[in-house]
Amino acid sequence: MTRRLLLSYLSLTLLVLLCLEVPFGYVYARGQMSRFTGNGQQAVVMLAEVLEEKVERRTVTDLPELVASFARRTRSHVTVVDSQGKLLTDSRNALPAGADLSTQPDIAAALRNRSNSGTRQDPALDEAAFVATVPGASGATVRCVVRTSFPLTTVTSKVHDAWLALAAVGLGVLAAVALIALALARWITRPVRALEHATTQLADGTLKDLPATDLGPPELRRLAASFVRTATRLQHLLKAQHAFASEASHQLKTPLTALRLRLENFEPYLDPRARPSLDEAVDEVERLSRMVHGLLALARLENAATTPEATDLDSVVADRAAVWTAFAGEHYVDIAVAGPKTGRVRAIPGALDQIIDNLLSNALRVSPPETTITLATAWASGAPGTVELHVTDQGPGMTEEQRRRAFDRFWRASDADHEGTGLGLPIVKQLARASGGEVTLQAAPGGGLNAVVRLRTADTHRTAHPRRPRSTMRARQGAVPPLPSPPHAAMPYPTGSSEAAGPGGDRVAGRSGAARRG
C-alpha cells in the first residue's frame, strides 16, 4: 500500500511537471529561434544597404574586407553577387570569384527584388544554418544580393541547456515529493499494517499485539478502535466456547452414564413385555452420548488453531486397516489396501486417523457380507502435489441428492438406521479443511460409494509414479465374539466412541449391512 500511495503521488507530480515544463520549454525554444532569426535578418538587411551603396559608388575594392569583418563578428558565411548574379566576394572563399549564381533559387528571387530566408544545410559551414538572402536595392533597381548563413549551434545550445535545466528542476521536485510522500504514506499505512498483523494473529487464534488507536488519520484511528473492541469480544467468545467444549464432556458424561446404569438396573424388575422398550431407551441414551461427543468434537475442531504437519499417509492407512480388520471380520467383510506409496501429506495431528476411522465406520455399516472395502491411495490427476485417499465400499450407494446433503450436520437418509448421529461426515469434512484439503463423495463403479479425500503432499519434490498394488489385508474371519472399541492413536479431537463403536461415534458391531449412512 505504501508503494501504491508513493506511486500515485509521484505520478500526479510528474503529470503536473509535464504540463508546466513541456509547454514552457517549447515556448522558450520558439522565442530563442524567433529572436535569433529576427536579429540575423536585420543584420543582413543593414549589411545589404551598406554594400549596395558601395556598389553604386563603384567602390567595391573594400567589399571583401567589409564582408570578412561582418562574417567574423557574426560567425556566419556571407556571399555577395552583383546585379547579374556574378560572385563579387565570399567570406570563406568557397566559390571562385566571378562564378555565376543567378540560377540558384534564392539568388534568382533576390535579383527580382524579393527577400528570401529559411533553415537549411550550408556546405561551407557543414551544419544547419539560418540562411537569409536580401537584395541591395534602391527602389526597383537591384545592384547586389547578399546571402548570409548563420549557424544554429548557438541557439540550439541555449535550447538544450534550457531543457536540461527544466529536467534538473523536475527531478529535484520529484525527489522532494518522493521524500514527503514516503513519510506521508508510511504515516497513513502504519495503522493499516498494525491492523493486518493483528488480523493475522486473530485468525490464528492468538491475538497478542493489539493495534494502536492513536496513530494515523482519524478514520483509521476509529477503525483501529472498532477492531480492538470487536477482537476483544471475539476472543472472549472464543475462550468461552473453548471452555465449554473442554468442560461439557466432563459435565455431560456423568449424568448420561448414570442414566444408562439406572435404566439397565430396571431390567430384573420389568415385565418381559417391557424389555424391548427398555432396550430402545438404552439405545437412545447411547445415541445421545455419541451425538454430544460428536458436537464437542466439531466444536474443538472449529476452535482449534493447529497447524498442519507432515504425516506419513501410507503408515496411517496400514495402521487403521489393521485396527479395523476385526470389526470388518464380524460382518464377513474384507478390507483391501491398494495404490502407490505416496509418502507424507499435510494434515493436522491425528486428523488422518479420524478421517479414515469415520469413513471406514460408515462403509462398514452399509457393506453386505462377502464384499470388500478398499482403501486406495493415488496421485491426483491434473493437480501436482496432491494425493487422493479413496475409501470405496460395495454397498447400496447414495443418490446424487443424498451425496450433496451428506455433509450437513445431523442429516440422515430417510431409511438410515436410527443409531447414526449424522455427524461423522461433517467431522471428516472439517478435518480435511483444517488440513488444507477437501473431501467429496462419488458413485463407485459397479455400485457403492467412493469417498475421496484430497490432501497436499508434504514432500513437494516427489513426482507421481505408476500405481502398483500394495499388500491386501484380508479381514474376513469366522464367527468371532464382539470386540471392544479399536485402540485409537492419541488425537486432540476425540469423537467419544462408545463400546463396539468406530472412531466416528457410530456403533458397527451387529449392524445390518443394508443400513444407510447416518
XYZ file of C-alpha atoms in Angstrom:
518
model
C 0.000 0.000 0.000
C 2.904 2.341 0.747
C 4.319 1.780 -2.737
C 0.955 2.402 -4.356
C 0.470 5.660 -2.463
C 4.013 6.762 -3.293
C 3.482 5.872 -6.945
C 0.220 7.821 -7.054
C 1.858 10.947 -5.556
C 4.799 10.760 -7.943
C 2.542 10.136 -10.944
C 0.438 13.179 -10.124
C 3.531 15.339 -9.585
C 5.079 14.121 -12.838
C 1.883 14.934 -14.716
C 1.867 18.471 -13.277
C 5.540 18.955 -14.157
C 4.995 17.765 -17.718
C 2.013 20.078 -18.137
C 4.094 23.022 -16.907
C 7.615 22.379 -18.174
C 6.960 20.978 -21.643
C 4.926 23.997 -22.854
C 7.429 26.327 -21.219
C 10.299 24.577 -22.970
C 8.603 24.803 -26.368
C 7.756 28.478 -25.860
C 11.344 29.203 -24.812
C 12.767 27.343 -27.814
C 10.467 29.128 -30.263
C 11.286 32.510 -28.656
C 15.025 31.919 -28.937
C 14.723 30.840 -32.555
C 12.492 33.789 -33.420
C 14.882 36.240 -31.751
C 17.869 34.654 -33.487
C 16.310 34.750 -36.969
C 14.982 38.282 -36.459
C 18.381 39.589 -35.427
C 20.012 37.781 -38.313
C 17.502 39.139 -40.824
C 18.032 42.674 -39.537
C 21.810 42.353 -39.681
C 21.674 41.124 -43.280
C 19.407 43.995 -44.317
C 21.814 46.538 -42.816
C 24.768 44.841 -44.499
C 22.938 44.828 -47.826
C 22.271 48.559 -47.567
C 25.959 49.281 -46.916
C 27.111 47.035 -49.755
C 24.504 48.452 -52.160
C 25.923 51.926 -51.535
C 29.452 50.646 -52.160
C 28.400 49.042 -55.424
C 26.501 52.121 -56.513
C 29.631 54.275 -55.957
C 31.724 51.608 -57.647
C 33.995 51.313 -54.639
C 33.996 47.533 -54.488
C 37.622 47.086 -53.639
C 36.974 47.103 -49.927
C 33.989 44.721 -50.176
C 35.977 41.593 -49.236
C 37.381 43.212 -46.100
C 33.962 44.535 -45.043
C 32.276 41.192 -45.651
C 35.036 39.270 -43.863
C 34.757 41.571 -40.840
C 30.974 41.020 -40.675
C 31.411 37.260 -41.017
C 33.944 37.156 -38.177
C 31.687 39.160 -35.842
C 28.598 37.050 -36.538
C 30.402 33.726 -37.192
C 28.482 33.479 -40.434
C 29.117 32.728 -44.103
C 28.487 35.731 -46.410
C 28.174 35.598 -50.193
C 27.732 38.762 -52.329
C 26.785 38.806 -56.043
C 26.246 41.724 -58.446
C 23.097 42.560 -60.352
C 23.906 39.848 -62.922
C 24.388 37.121 -60.335
C 28.190 37.118 -60.657
C 30.060 36.448 -57.418
C 31.710 39.564 -56.004
C 33.082 38.088 -52.789
C 32.748 35.051 -50.455
C 33.794 35.276 -46.827
C 35.015 31.662 -46.817
C 36.271 31.558 -50.415
C 34.083 28.545 -51.013
C 33.385 29.704 -54.613
C 35.725 31.281 -57.217
C 35.335 34.973 -57.997
C 33.016 35.659 -60.908
C 31.060 32.455 -60.505
C 27.522 32.692 -61.830
C 24.968 32.078 -59.052
C 21.950 33.529 -60.799
C 20.418 30.109 -61.296
C 20.168 29.395 -57.581
C 16.532 29.915 -56.404
C 17.203 32.298 -53.533
C 19.646 34.406 -55.606
C 17.252 34.495 -58.521
C 14.403 35.681 -56.234
C 16.594 38.365 -54.698
C 17.621 39.615 -58.170
C 13.917 40.187 -58.706
C 13.934 42.309 -55.515
C 12.397 39.662 -53.234
C 13.956 38.678 -49.940
C 14.223 35.008 -49.003
C 15.050 33.243 -45.713
C 14.885 29.753 -44.216
C 16.777 26.994 -42.451
C 18.874 24.564 -44.468
C 22.245 22.855 -44.590
C 25.157 25.096 -45.577
C 28.018 23.138 -47.229
C 30.572 25.783 -46.298
C 29.622 25.646 -42.610
C 28.928 21.904 -42.734
C 25.941 22.290 -40.413
C 22.370 23.517 -40.310
C 22.074 27.298 -40.650
C 19.573 30.101 -40.947
C 20.066 31.488 -44.489
C 18.824 34.990 -45.335
C 19.114 36.274 -48.932
C 18.431 40.030 -49.231
C 18.671 42.314 -52.319
C 20.715 45.530 -52.064
C 18.423 47.835 -53.987
C 17.414 51.455 -54.388
C 13.785 51.458 -55.305
C 13.248 48.820 -58.005
C 16.914 48.715 -59.045
C 18.863 45.782 -57.578
C 22.573 46.481 -57.527
C 23.726 43.493 -55.465
C 22.460 40.497 -53.486
C 23.724 39.453 -50.053
C 23.281 35.854 -48.826
C 24.262 35.190 -45.203
C 24.224 31.822 -43.400
C 24.067 31.983 -39.579
C 24.938 28.660 -37.859
C 22.249 27.365 -35.481
C 24.751 25.918 -32.997
C 24.445 28.818 -30.579
C 20.667 28.866 -30.397
C 20.321 25.088 -30.263
C 22.883 25.007 -27.451
C 20.833 27.523 -25.479
C 17.651 25.489 -26.075
C 19.350 22.261 -24.969
C 20.670 23.958 -21.836
C 17.159 25.184 -21.075
C 15.714 21.662 -21.469
C 18.435 20.255 -19.199
C 17.686 22.913 -16.584
C 13.971 22.083 -16.739
C 14.755 18.358 -16.408
C 17.007 19.013 -13.412
C 14.325 21.120 -11.757
C 11.747 18.407 -12.442
C 13.961 15.684 -10.952
C 14.596 17.837 -7.909
C 10.873 18.392 -7.429
C 10.195 14.658 -7.860
C 12.868 13.782 -5.302
C 11.423 16.252 -2.780
C 7.885 14.994 -3.413
C 9.095 11.378 -3.074
C 10.567 12.053 0.360
C 7.482 13.894 1.539
C 5.146 11.304 0.006
C 7.087 8.425 1.556
C 6.804 9.944 5.006
C 3.109 10.657 4.476
C 2.395 7.192 3.060
C 4.154 5.456 5.940
C 2.199 7.592 8.408
C -1.047 6.625 6.703
C -0.256 2.912 6.309
C 1.286 2.298 9.725
C -2.121 1.654 11.381
C -3.129 -0.451 8.371
C -0.055 -2.639 8.806
C -0.797 -2.925 12.503
C -4.369 -3.963 11.698
C -3.127 -6.525 9.193
C -0.742 -8.007 11.763
C -3.454 -8.105 14.401
C -5.943 -9.662 11.972
C -3.447 -12.408 11.127
C -2.949 -13.135 14.808
C -6.697 -13.152 15.398
C -7.174 -15.596 12.517
C -4.582 -17.876 14.149
C -6.461 -17.600 17.432
C -3.661 -15.892 19.379
C -4.091 -12.110 19.327
C -1.222 -10.697 21.402
C -0.451 -7.294 19.846
C -3.475 -5.018 19.739
C -3.169 -2.195 17.147
C -2.600 1.326 18.459
C -5.650 3.567 18.314
C -3.755 6.888 18.388
C -1.778 6.636 15.129
C -2.617 7.663 11.575
C -5.551 9.614 10.147
C -8.734 9.960 12.235
C -10.625 7.475 10.054
C -8.002 4.772 10.620
C -7.898 5.559 14.328
C -11.626 4.951 14.567
C -11.233 1.765 12.525
C -8.472 0.531 14.849
C -10.591 1.304 17.914
C -13.547 -0.565 16.418
C -11.304 -3.518 15.552
C -9.919 -3.654 19.094
C -13.431 -3.772 20.550
C -14.505 -6.440 18.086
C -11.352 -8.521 18.536
C -11.607 -8.349 22.318
C -15.206 -9.535 22.226
C -14.377 -12.298 19.730
C -11.539 -13.502 21.920
C -13.856 -13.562 24.898
C -16.451 -15.537 22.942
C -13.851 -17.945 21.583
C -12.436 -18.552 25.034
C -15.936 -19.120 26.406
C -16.775 -21.561 23.602
C -13.455 -23.340 24.005
C -14.041 -23.606 27.740
C -17.490 -25.051 27.049
C -16.060 -27.581 24.590
C -13.406 -28.578 27.131
C -15.715 -28.851 30.123
C -19.009 -30.010 28.637
C -17.772 -33.551 28.019
C -16.863 -33.950 31.675
C -20.144 -32.403 32.822
C -22.326 -34.494 30.491
C -20.524 -37.826 30.794
C -21.541 -38.489 34.370
C -25.339 -37.918 34.086
C -25.547 -39.867 30.806
C -23.634 -42.794 32.293
C -25.762 -42.686 35.433
C -28.952 -42.608 33.344
C -27.856 -45.637 31.376
C -26.980 -47.567 34.535
C -30.340 -46.721 36.115
C -32.157 -47.921 33.015
C -30.179 -51.159 32.953
C -30.887 -51.677 36.664
C -34.605 -51.736 35.866
C -34.188 -54.855 33.713
C -34.597 -57.501 36.502
C -37.773 -55.850 37.751
C -39.547 -55.269 34.449
C -42.157 -57.380 32.842
C -40.639 -59.223 29.856
C -43.060 -57.370 27.601
C -41.462 -54.035 28.627
C -37.886 -55.091 27.929
C -37.954 -54.071 24.234
C -38.900 -50.567 25.346
C -36.037 -50.616 27.855
C -33.586 -51.679 25.148
C -34.783 -48.842 22.925
C -34.358 -46.356 25.794
C -30.793 -47.584 26.431
C -30.028 -47.297 22.707
C -31.345 -43.725 22.656
C -29.152 -42.838 25.647
C -26.152 -44.293 23.822
C -27.062 -42.347 20.676
C -27.430 -39.158 22.702
C -23.980 -39.744 24.217
C -22.427 -40.225 20.783
C -24.178 -37.128 19.462
C -22.923 -34.981 22.347
C -19.404 -36.250 21.831
C -19.662 -35.549 18.089
C -20.821 -31.991 18.673
C -17.968 -31.443 21.120
C -15.522 -32.806 18.561
C -16.804 -30.359 15.938
C -16.585 -27.508 18.448
C -12.966 -28.385 19.211
C -12.166 -28.528 15.506
C -13.711 -25.116 14.853
C -11.880 -23.535 17.794
C -8.526 -25.196 17.273
C -5.645 -23.293 15.662
C -3.482 -26.346 14.950
C -1.050 -26.019 12.051
C -0.929 -28.897 9.517
C 2.153 -31.074 9.843
C 3.817 -33.709 7.700
C 2.155 -37.095 8.273
C 3.013 -40.435 6.667
C -0.190 -41.370 4.861
C 0.954 -44.911 3.988
C 1.687 -45.760 7.642
C -1.646 -44.350 8.829
C -3.589 -46.269 6.157
C -1.852 -49.523 7.045
C -2.356 -48.949 10.782
C -6.072 -48.118 10.575
C -6.738 -51.005 8.163
C -5.124 -53.392 10.651
C -7.156 -51.946 13.543
C -10.449 -52.286 11.655
C -9.772 -55.829 10.466
C -11.523 -57.441 13.432
C -14.596 -55.234 13.093
C -14.873 -55.991 9.395
C -14.493 -59.698 10.174
C -17.625 -59.632 12.309
C -19.568 -58.741 9.150
C -17.649 -61.079 6.849
C -16.283 -58.050 5.021
C -12.783 -57.736 3.548
C -10.568 -54.648 3.851
C -8.120 -54.209 0.960
C -5.277 -51.679 0.784
C -4.030 -50.664 -2.657
C -2.273 -47.869 -4.508
C 1.244 -46.456 -4.772
C 3.423 -45.243 -1.958
C 2.540 -41.564 -1.551
C 4.788 -40.567 1.344
C 3.920 -37.693 3.639
C 0.970 -35.318 3.347
C -0.011 -32.128 5.174
C -2.561 -32.764 7.942
C -3.273 -31.594 11.468
C -2.135 -34.075 14.132
C -4.444 -37.077 14.389
C -6.682 -35.936 11.509
C -5.856 -38.806 9.140
C -6.678 -41.416 11.786
C -10.085 -39.892 12.454
C -10.872 -39.348 8.774
C -10.162 -42.984 7.946
C -11.969 -44.238 11.066
C -15.137 -42.290 10.246
C -15.139 -43.315 6.593
C -14.480 -46.982 7.435
C -17.222 -46.887 10.073
C -19.728 -45.588 7.521
C -18.560 -48.035 4.838
C -18.717 -51.000 7.191
C -22.271 -50.221 8.298
C -23.568 -50.369 4.716
C -21.383 -53.181 3.320
C -23.172 -56.505 2.771
C -21.378 -59.711 3.762
C -18.894 -61.185 1.278
C -17.948 -57.704 -0.031
C -14.749 -55.663 0.126
C -13.957 -52.177 1.428
C -10.974 -50.754 -0.451
C -8.518 -48.216 0.981
C -6.606 -46.852 -2.036
C -4.110 -44.025 -2.459
C -3.465 -42.278 -5.761
C -1.825 -39.182 -7.215
C -4.460 -36.625 -8.190
C -4.602 -36.152 -11.957
C -4.179 -32.560 -13.109
C -3.209 -31.373 -9.608
C 0.541 -31.662 -8.946
C 1.471 -32.112 -5.316
C -1.944 -33.552 -4.382
C -2.692 -37.060 -3.096
C -6.078 -38.762 -3.065
C -7.286 -41.300 -0.500
C -10.235 -43.418 -1.701
C -12.471 -45.382 0.681
C -14.730 -47.453 -1.561
C -17.476 -49.845 -0.463
C -19.840 -52.161 -2.347
C -22.980 -51.124 -0.501
C -26.234 -49.667 -1.853
C -24.591 -46.305 -2.543
C -26.271 -42.911 -2.415
C -28.197 -40.791 -4.861
C -26.783 -37.501 -6.120
C -29.099 -35.552 -3.807
C -28.026 -37.677 -0.827
C -24.319 -37.197 -1.659
C -24.858 -33.428 -1.815
C -26.517 -33.301 1.621
C -24.390 -35.969 3.322
C -22.039 -33.383 4.858
C -24.860 -31.435 6.538
C -24.924 -31.812 10.291
C -27.480 -34.278 11.644
C -28.655 -35.175 8.145
C -29.518 -38.810 7.576
C -31.290 -40.577 4.775
C -34.923 -41.403 5.383
C -34.137 -45.136 5.599
C -30.969 -44.746 7.711
C -30.617 -46.738 10.933
C -31.593 -44.744 13.988
C -28.277 -45.130 15.840
C -26.381 -42.818 13.490
C -25.823 -39.255 14.635
C -25.312 -37.573 11.274
C -22.015 -36.058 12.484
C -19.404 -38.470 11.118
C -19.097 -36.952 7.632
C -19.240 -33.323 8.907
C -16.302 -34.196 11.170
C -14.438 -35.669 8.186
C -15.109 -32.525 6.148
C -13.920 -30.238 8.970
C -10.768 -32.297 9.500
C -9.965 -32.249 5.776
C -10.464 -28.478 5.554
C -8.350 -27.847 8.646
C -5.604 -29.887 6.953
C -5.810 -27.819 3.769
C -7.640 -30.474 1.754
C -11.164 -31.471 0.787
C -13.465 -34.488 0.745
C -16.078 -35.491 -1.823
C -18.477 -38.404 -2.312
C -18.693 -40.141 -5.676
C -20.587 -43.094 -7.047
C -18.345 -46.145 -7.142
C -18.139 -48.172 -10.368
C -20.457 -51.165 -10.097
C -22.386 -49.694 -7.182
C -21.458 -48.466 -3.755
C -19.854 -45.244 -2.664
C -16.381 -43.811 -3.169
C -15.282 -41.244 -0.528
C -12.340 -39.243 -1.910
C -10.080 -37.219 0.405
C -7.603 -34.880 -1.320
C -4.560 -33.645 0.619
C -1.438 -31.667 -0.263
C 1.845 -33.535 -0.206
C 4.497 -32.506 2.308
C 7.339 -33.615 0.016
C 6.899 -31.224 -2.920
C 9.788 -32.789 -4.822
C 8.036 -36.136 -5.137
C 6.585 -36.928 -8.512
C 3.815 -39.277 -9.458
C 4.973 -42.771 -10.354
C 2.993 -45.682 -11.753
C 0.437 -47.181 -9.450
C 1.314 -50.559 -8.072
C -0.833 -52.736 -5.858
C 0.080 -52.952 -2.228
C -0.463 -55.882 0.044
C -4.131 -56.736 0.567
C -5.395 -57.243 4.088
C -7.951 -60.000 4.222
C -10.237 -59.127 7.094
C -12.799 -61.898 6.870
C -12.875 -64.104 9.932
C -15.021 -66.840 11.281
C -17.610 -66.236 13.944
C -15.853 -64.073 16.480
C -17.169 -62.611 19.692
C -17.941 -58.905 19.860
C -14.781 -56.874 20.333
C -14.209 -53.687 22.298
C -13.503 -50.405 20.595
C -10.399 -50.348 18.399
C -7.391 -48.749 20.015
C -7.049 -45.154 18.871
C -3.918 -43.157 18.421
C -3.533 -40.092 20.588
C -5.748 -37.477 18.946
C -6.625 -33.936 20.028
C -10.206 -34.205 18.761
C -11.877 -37.241 20.409
C -15.182 -38.269 18.973
C -16.473 -40.017 22.009
C -16.723 -43.586 20.720
C -18.834 -45.887 22.784
C -18.214 -49.587 23.139
C -18.065 -51.533 19.899
C -18.056 -48.205 18.088
C -15.791 -46.829 15.382
C -13.993 -43.540 15.865
C -16.788 -41.668 14.132
C -19.087 -42.402 17.053
C -21.388 -44.885 15.240
C -21.602 -48.469 16.500
C -20.619 -51.000 13.891
C -20.866 -54.285 15.729
C -24.019 -56.164 14.936
C -25.381 -53.663 12.406
C -27.125 -54.747 9.252
C -25.176 -54.483 6.016
C -28.149 -52.879 4.303
C -28.253 -49.845 6.609
C -27.786 -46.404 5.044
C -25.248 -43.845 6.209
C -26.154 -41.576 9.115
